[in-house]
Short mmCIF file of C-alpha atoms in Angstrom, two decimals:
data_model
loop_
_atom_site.label_atom_id
_atom_site.label_comp_id
_atom_site.label_asym_id
_atom_site.label_seq_id
_atom_site.Cartn_x
_atom_site.Cartn_y
_atom_site.Cartn_z
CA MET A 1 -113.49 66.06 28.53
CA ALA A 2 -111.71 63.10 28.58
CA PRO A 3 -109.09 61.97 31.24
CA VAL A 4 -105.33 62.39 30.11
CA LEU A 5 -104.20 58.57 29.78
CA CYS A 6 -100.33 58.39 30.46
CA SER A 7 -98.31 56.18 32.59
CA SER A 8 -97.50 56.99 36.14
CA THR A 9 -94.24 56.95 37.47
CA SER A 10 -92.99 57.11 41.17
CA SER A 11 -92.11 60.53 40.98
CA GLU A 12 -95.15 62.26 39.77
CA ILE A 13 -98.06 62.96 41.55
CA ARG A 14 -101.07 63.48 39.93
CA ILE A 15 -104.89 64.78 39.69
CA GLY A 16 -106.74 63.06 37.38
CA GLU A 17 -103.85 61.52 35.59
CA VAL A 18 -102.24 65.02 35.20
CA GLU A 19 -99.29 66.07 37.43
CA ASP A 20 -100.11 68.42 40.17
CA ILE A 21 -97.44 71.07 39.59
CA GLN A 22 -97.16 72.38 42.85
CA GLU A 23 -96.35 68.83 43.93
CA LEU A 24 -94.51 68.32 40.77
CA ARG A 25 -92.06 71.20 41.63
CA ARG A 26 -91.58 70.26 44.93
CA ALA A 27 -90.01 66.64 43.50
CA ARG A 28 -87.64 69.21 42.18
CA PRO A 29 -87.17 67.37 38.69
CA THR A 30 -83.89 67.73 37.06
CA ALA A 31 -85.56 69.20 34.07
CA VAL A 32 -89.14 70.02 32.89
CA PRO A 33 -91.24 67.21 31.86
CA GLU A 34 -91.60 66.89 28.16
CA ARG A 35 -95.20 67.02 28.43
CA TYR A 36 -95.04 70.80 29.52
CA VAL A 37 -92.11 71.66 27.23
CA ARG A 38 -93.69 73.86 24.29
CA ASP A 39 -93.13 73.62 20.65
CA THR A 40 -90.49 75.79 19.22
CA ASN A 41 -92.76 78.13 18.07
CA GLU A 42 -94.97 78.30 20.99
CA ARG A 43 -91.94 79.06 23.25
CA PRO A 44 -92.71 82.46 25.27
CA ALA A 45 -88.94 82.99 24.84
CA LEU A 46 -89.00 83.25 20.99
CA SER A 47 -92.11 85.19 20.60
CA THR A 48 -92.36 89.23 20.04
CA ILE A 49 -92.76 91.05 23.31
CA LEU A 50 -94.12 94.78 23.18
CA PRO A 51 -93.15 95.78 26.51
CA SER A 52 -93.53 99.35 25.80
CA LEU A 53 -97.20 99.32 25.21
CA HIS A 54 -99.82 99.70 27.83
CA VAL A 55 -103.24 98.14 28.17
CA PRO A 56 -106.10 100.92 28.24
CA VAL A 57 -107.26 102.29 31.47
CA ILE A 58 -110.81 103.33 32.14
CA ASP A 59 -111.78 105.04 35.13
CA LEU A 60 -115.35 104.17 35.74
CA SER A 61 -115.98 106.66 38.58
CA LYS A 62 -116.22 109.33 35.73
CA LEU A 63 -118.22 107.30 33.46
CA VAL A 64 -121.07 106.99 36.45
CA TRP A 65 -120.46 110.11 38.42
CA GLY A 66 -118.19 112.64 36.46
CA THR A 67 -118.88 116.07 34.70
CA LYS A 68 -120.64 115.58 31.41
CA ARG A 69 -117.37 116.23 29.61
CA GLN A 70 -115.53 113.94 31.83
CA GLY A 71 -118.09 111.09 30.72
CA GLN A 72 -117.46 112.03 27.39
CA GLU A 73 -113.93 111.79 27.20
CA GLU A 74 -114.04 108.19 29.20
CA MET A 75 -116.62 106.94 26.24
CA ALA A 76 -114.34 107.62 24.03
CA LYS A 77 -111.63 105.71 25.70
CA LEU A 78 -114.07 102.92 26.52
CA THR A 79 -115.03 102.57 22.86
CA ALA A 80 -111.31 102.98 21.70
CA ALA A 81 -110.42 100.03 24.16
CA CYS A 82 -113.02 97.67 22.84
CA GLU A 83 -112.52 98.68 19.07
CA GLU A 84 -108.57 98.45 18.75
CA TRP A 85 -107.70 96.36 22.38
CA GLY A 86 -110.55 93.80 23.33
CA PHE A 87 -109.35 94.56 26.99
CA PHE A 88 -108.66 97.56 29.24
CA GLN A 89 -108.07 97.60 33.01
CA VAL A 90 -111.00 99.53 34.92
CA ILE A 91 -110.24 101.53 38.30
CA ASN A 92 -112.05 103.24 40.61
CA HIS A 93 -114.93 100.48 40.25
CA GLY A 94 -116.35 100.59 43.35
CA ILE A 95 -115.43 97.34 44.53
CA GLU A 96 -113.63 97.61 48.16
CA LYS A 97 -109.91 97.29 48.46
CA GLU A 98 -110.77 94.88 51.75
CA LEU A 99 -113.04 92.39 49.45
CA LEU A 100 -110.21 91.85 46.92
CA GLU A 101 -107.23 91.39 49.02
CA THR A 102 -109.40 88.80 51.24
CA MET A 103 -110.46 86.77 48.16
CA GLU A 104 -106.98 86.97 47.27
CA ARG A 105 -105.55 85.65 50.13
CA VAL A 106 -108.32 83.05 50.43
CA ALA A 107 -107.60 81.60 47.23
CA LYS A 108 -103.93 81.42 47.85
CA GLU A 109 -104.70 79.65 50.99
CA PHE A 110 -106.56 76.79 49.33
CA PHE A 111 -103.85 76.40 46.85
CA MET A 112 -101.48 75.98 49.96
CA LEU A 113 -103.12 73.51 51.59
CA PRO A 114 -101.76 69.75 51.10
CA LEU A 115 -102.82 68.02 48.33
CA GLU A 116 -104.79 65.34 49.84
CA GLU A 117 -106.93 68.63 50.91
CA LYS A 118 -107.32 70.03 47.76
CA GLU A 119 -108.26 66.63 46.28
CA LYS A 120 -111.70 66.38 47.90
CA TYR A 121 -112.75 69.13 45.41
CA PRO A 122 -111.36 67.14 42.25
CA MET A 123 -112.32 68.17 38.12
CA ALA A 124 -114.09 65.13 37.38
CA PRO A 125 -113.33 63.80 33.60
CA GLY A 126 -115.83 65.55 31.32
CA THR A 127 -116.37 68.56 33.74
CA ILE A 128 -114.58 71.85 34.00
CA GLN A 129 -115.90 72.65 38.11
CA GLY A 130 -113.24 71.52 40.71
CA TYR A 131 -109.51 71.37 41.41
CA GLY A 132 -107.19 70.41 38.47
CA HIS A 133 -106.75 70.90 34.98
CA ALA A 134 -109.27 71.64 32.44
CA PHE A 135 -109.27 71.50 28.84
CA VAL A 136 -106.91 68.23 28.42
CA PHE A 137 -107.88 66.12 25.92
CA SER A 138 -104.98 63.66 24.69
CA GLU A 139 -102.12 62.04 26.14
CA ASP A 140 -99.69 63.91 23.69
CA GLN A 141 -101.13 67.37 24.32
CA LYS A 142 -98.94 69.90 25.86
CA LEU A 143 -100.07 70.74 29.70
CA ASP A 144 -100.29 74.73 31.41
CA TRP A 145 -97.91 75.25 34.41
CA CYS A 146 -100.84 75.92 35.89
CA ASN A 147 -103.37 74.95 39.03
CA MET A 148 -107.03 75.88 39.01
CA LEU A 149 -109.79 76.11 41.01
CA ALA A 150 -113.37 76.24 38.76
CA LEU A 151 -116.64 76.67 40.20
CA GLY A 152 -120.00 77.82 38.67
CA VAL A 153 -121.88 80.68 40.67
CA GLU A 154 -124.82 81.89 38.80
CA PRO A 155 -127.59 80.70 38.22
CA ALA A 156 -128.09 78.05 41.15
CA PHE A 157 -128.72 75.03 38.56
CA ILE A 158 -124.69 75.52 37.72
CA ARG A 159 -123.27 75.00 41.40
CA LYS A 160 -121.97 71.98 42.43
CA PRO A 161 -121.88 72.31 46.16
CA HIS A 162 -119.56 69.50 46.93
CA LEU A 163 -116.80 71.30 45.03
CA TRP A 164 -117.14 74.63 46.79
CA PRO A 165 -114.51 73.98 49.46
CA THR A 166 -114.94 74.63 53.48
CA ASN A 167 -111.05 75.26 53.67
CA PRO A 168 -110.30 78.07 53.99
CA ALA A 169 -113.02 78.24 56.10
CA ASN A 170 -114.17 81.61 54.93
CA LEU A 171 -113.59 80.68 51.36
CA SER A 172 -117.03 80.07 49.94
CA TYR A 173 -118.57 83.25 52.25
CA THR A 174 -115.66 85.67 50.63
CA LEU A 175 -116.25 84.31 47.06
CA GLU A 176 -119.86 84.81 47.21
CA LYS A 177 -119.50 88.37 48.44
CA TYR A 178 -116.99 89.16 45.93
CA SER A 179 -119.17 87.55 42.87
CA LYS A 180 -122.13 89.51 43.78
CA SER A 181 -119.78 92.71 43.23
CA ILE A 182 -118.42 91.37 40.19
CA ARG A 183 -121.84 90.60 38.74
CA ARG A 184 -122.68 93.97 39.59
CA LEU A 185 -119.28 95.75 37.90
CA CYS A 186 -120.31 93.38 34.49
CA GLN A 187 -123.73 94.86 34.47
CA ILE A 188 -122.51 98.31 34.73
CA LEU A 189 -119.81 98.03 32.30
CA LEU A 190 -122.30 96.41 29.83
CA ILE A 191 -124.68 99.44 30.52
CA PHE A 192 -121.42 101.80 29.05
CA ILE A 193 -120.68 98.87 26.61
CA SER A 194 -124.29 99.55 24.79
CA ARG A 195 -124.24 103.08 24.88
CA SER A 196 -120.98 103.17 23.43
CA LEU A 197 -122.27 101.11 20.46
CA GLY A 198 -125.48 103.61 19.81
CA LEU A 199 -127.80 100.69 21.51
CA SER A 200 -130.15 101.44 24.52
CA PRO A 201 -128.49 101.45 27.70
CA ASN A 202 -129.99 98.30 29.07
CA TYR A 203 -129.80 96.33 25.59
CA PHE A 204 -127.41 93.38 26.71
CA ASN A 205 -128.34 93.11 30.23
CA GLU A 206 -131.94 92.60 29.15
CA MET A 207 -131.06 90.37 26.77
CA PHE A 208 -128.68 88.09 28.74
CA GLY A 209 -131.77 87.25 31.08
CA GLU A 210 -130.19 85.48 34.15
CA ALA A 211 -126.73 85.49 32.94
CA VAL A 212 -123.93 83.01 33.48
CA GLN A 213 -121.59 83.53 35.82
CA ALA A 214 -118.62 81.13 36.55
CA VAL A 215 -114.92 81.82 38.51
CA ARG A 216 -111.92 80.11 38.02
CA MET A 217 -109.00 80.77 40.42
CA ASN A 218 -105.72 80.36 38.88
CA TYR A 219 -102.34 79.18 40.87
CA TYR A 220 -98.59 79.57 38.66
CA PRO A 221 -96.09 78.13 40.50
CA PRO A 222 -92.71 79.01 39.59
CA CYS A 223 -90.87 77.18 36.92
CA SER A 224 -87.21 76.75 36.50
CA ARG A 225 -87.26 77.09 33.23
CA PRO A 226 -90.56 79.68 32.18
CA ASP A 227 -88.67 79.98 28.39
CA LEU A 228 -89.83 76.37 27.58
CA VAL A 229 -93.42 76.69 29.27
CA LEU A 230 -96.86 78.44 29.48
CA GLY A 231 -98.87 79.35 32.53
CA LEU A 232 -102.15 79.20 30.25
CA SER A 233 -102.50 78.44 26.65
CA PRO A 234 -103.30 81.26 24.14
CA HIS A 235 -107.10 81.55 23.62
CA SER A 236 -109.96 83.99 23.78
CA ASP A 237 -112.74 83.26 26.46
CA GLY A 238 -116.16 82.37 25.46
CA SER A 239 -117.74 84.52 27.51
CA ALA A 240 -119.38 88.34 27.22
CA LEU A 241 -117.31 89.69 29.73
CA THR A 242 -114.11 88.27 31.85
CA VAL A 243 -112.90 90.20 34.88
CA LEU A 244 -109.42 89.08 35.97
CA GLN A 245 -108.09 90.24 39.32
CA GLN A 246 -104.06 89.60 39.10
CA ASP A 247 -101.65 89.84 42.00
CA THR A 248 -98.60 92.40 41.59
CA ALA A 249 -96.20 90.09 42.30
CA SER A 250 -95.32 89.44 38.58
CA VAL A 251 -96.26 90.34 35.27
CA GLY A 252 -98.16 87.31 33.73
CA LEU A 253 -100.72 87.85 31.63
CA GLN A 254 -99.70 89.01 27.85
CA ILE A 255 -102.45 89.76 25.22
CA LEU A 256 -101.95 89.57 21.56
CA LYS A 257 -101.87 92.51 19.48
CA ASP A 258 -100.76 93.21 15.87
CA ASN A 259 -98.92 89.65 15.97
CA ALA A 260 -96.93 90.23 19.70
CA TRP A 261 -97.59 90.01 22.61
CA VAL A 262 -98.15 93.02 25.08
CA PRO A 263 -97.97 92.48 28.96
CA VAL A 264 -100.25 93.66 31.14
CA HIS A 265 -98.87 95.28 34.08
CA PRO A 266 -100.51 94.80 37.45
CA ILE A 267 -102.16 98.04 38.87
CA ALA A 268 -102.81 98.27 42.06
CA ASP A 269 -106.69 97.59 43.08
CA ALA A 270 -107.65 97.38 39.48
CA LEU A 271 -109.18 94.79 37.56
CA VAL A 272 -108.61 93.64 34.02
CA ILE A 273 -111.58 93.49 31.80
CA ASN A 274 -111.74 91.43 28.33
CA ILE A 275 -114.42 91.25 25.77
CA GLY A 276 -115.09 87.53 25.01
CA ASP A 277 -116.71 85.86 21.86
CA THR A 278 -119.79 86.40 22.65
CA ILE A 279 -119.48 90.31 22.52
CA GLU A 280 -118.00 89.82 19.19
CA VAL A 281 -120.92 88.14 17.88
CA LEU A 282 -122.98 90.55 19.47
CA THR A 283 -121.38 93.33 17.79
CA ASN A 284 -120.78 91.99 14.51
CA GLY A 285 -116.77 91.86 15.32
CA GLY A 286 -117.28 95.67 15.89
CA TYR A 287 -115.71 94.77 19.31
CA ARG A 288 -113.32 91.24 18.91
CA SER A 289 -112.17 89.26 21.51
CA VAL A 290 -108.65 88.91 21.79
CA GLU A 291 -106.12 85.99 22.27
CA HIS A 292 -103.97 85.80 25.54
CA ARG A 293 -101.99 83.60 27.43
CA ALA A 294 -100.11 83.32 30.89
CA ILE A 295 -96.24 82.82 31.19
CA THR A 296 -94.66 82.01 34.10
CA ASN A 297 -91.39 83.01 36.23
CA LYS A 298 -88.35 81.60 37.71
CA GLU A 299 -88.66 83.19 41.21
CA THR A 300 -91.86 84.16 41.73
CA ASP A 301 -95.49 82.15 41.89
CA ARG A 302 -98.79 84.24 40.45
CA LEU A 303 -102.41 83.99 41.47
CA SER A 304 -105.20 85.33 39.30
CA VAL A 305 -109.01 85.28 39.95
CA VAL A 306 -110.97 85.22 36.77
CA THR A 307 -114.87 85.97 36.50
CA PHE A 308 -116.46 84.55 33.62
CA TYR A 309 -119.99 86.49 32.67
CA ALA A 310 -122.17 85.45 29.64
CA PRO A 311 -125.83 85.10 28.82
CA SER A 312 -128.44 82.71 29.92
CA TYR A 313 -127.89 79.57 28.19
CA ASP A 314 -131.04 79.45 26.59
CA VAL A 315 -130.23 82.92 25.10
CA GLU A 316 -129.97 82.90 21.18
CA LEU A 317 -127.06 84.82 19.88
CA GLY A 318 -126.33 86.59 16.40
CA PRO A 319 -125.06 90.15 15.61
CA VAL A 320 -127.43 93.04 17.01
CA PRO A 321 -129.55 94.08 14.02
CA GLU A 322 -128.68 97.72 14.17
CA LEU A 323 -125.03 96.53 13.63
CA VAL A 324 -125.51 94.68 10.36
CA ASN A 325 -125.59 96.80 7.32
CA ASP A 326 -124.19 96.63 3.67
CA GLN A 327 -120.80 98.10 4.80
CA GLN A 328 -121.07 95.73 7.82
CA PRO A 329 -122.51 92.46 6.33
CA CYS A 330 -123.80 89.81 8.90
CA ARG A 331 -119.98 87.89 9.93
CA TYR A 332 -121.76 85.23 12.19
CA ARG A 333 -124.95 82.88 12.07
CA ARG A 334 -127.11 82.62 14.81
CA PHE A 335 -126.85 79.92 17.38
CA ASN A 336 -127.74 78.94 21.02
CA HIS A 337 -125.61 80.25 23.51
CA GLY A 338 -125.41 76.79 25.75
CA GLU A 339 -124.71 75.29 22.09
CA TYR A 340 -121.68 77.60 22.08
CA SER A 341 -120.67 76.91 25.40
CA ARG A 342 -120.74 73.23 25.00
CA HIS A 343 -118.87 73.36 22.57
CA TYR A 344 -116.83 75.73 23.75
CA VAL A 345 -115.36 73.66 26.86
CA THR A 346 -115.28 70.29 24.98
CA ASN A 347 -112.30 72.08 22.68
CA LYS A 348 -108.54 72.63 24.13
CA LEU A 349 -107.35 76.01 24.23
CA GLN A 350 -106.15 76.82 21.14
CA GLY A 351 -106.29 80.71 20.19
CA LYS A 352 -109.75 81.66 18.57
CA LYS A 353 -110.20 78.53 16.50
CA THR A 354 -113.36 77.73 18.87
CA LEU A 355 -115.45 81.06 17.08
CA GLU A 356 -115.05 79.26 14.03
CA PHE A 357 -118.04 77.64 15.18
CA ALA A 358 -120.23 81.02 14.84
CA LYS A 359 -118.83 82.55 11.57
CA ILE A 360 -120.35 82.77 8.78
CA GLN A 361 -117.09 83.67 7.10
CA THR A 362 -113.71 82.63 8.23
CA SER A 363 -111.37 85.89 6.92
CA TYR A 364 -112.40 89.58 6.73
#
């Protein structure tokens, strides 16, 4: 990534030449800076919203330990969620409530630190790890109303230990424990997703090898004009699965369904799961990744902890042969996952545009 090159004024406090949103808000500007004001067609207030729709909820305990009938019913719900939504919330997932609460608390504590402390872990130009803004490539690009801390977790070679905060003191320990639990959850979900496709239960887990795992903590401060800005631009994820833990203070996540935005209402202790581009390719478009975005709130801040889970960088990806036939011809070319990952992180968030990289045909 290239740094954003724009002139600085005395009222602007910058990280990597981009304003730190929390500091900007503390300065109490009379208006939202132009860099954050979205073009009219992107403004959330002018979007079609479907608040009455609800993302499917999957009870993982019924899939793992339920009766045969419960398992079949939940598997049908999971299949429909992957086919029709690309998103679902999972409950009874086995991750301790205390661990979820601790992870949320220490992440919030980090964002509440003084700017000079957070700047010890800067997101350098050309990288997506550390504290700051990611996916910024030009000085005329509209910016997201969000601060983030992004860290590579697994395998060990993607870690940048100097970017793992030592303050709060228990953040790194908590993140290690949390990430192990999320990793196991992803492996379990992939077993059932494989089965839902008629594949062997461990098909994806074995294919993925030493899976890549990264975490991003997003902090969205209140905004005086939430109708003009976005917390996070519309995009799909390049991962296989994404696991989102969101606080319950406000509704910020929205997903695109039938050309309208559907709010994802927080459920206590639930985790939001979404299908990434990798699963879309592997399923030959049967399970599609879905555009999603984050909006802001005038009165309330919002925090999310997002885990991205994907195959090893050296894995070759393409549609699973069993999912290609005369009725469902091959829609994506074969490519190296590391190649796609580099493509993804060197392009700004812009809907599902990055997936054009893999498509043989652009519409179907």
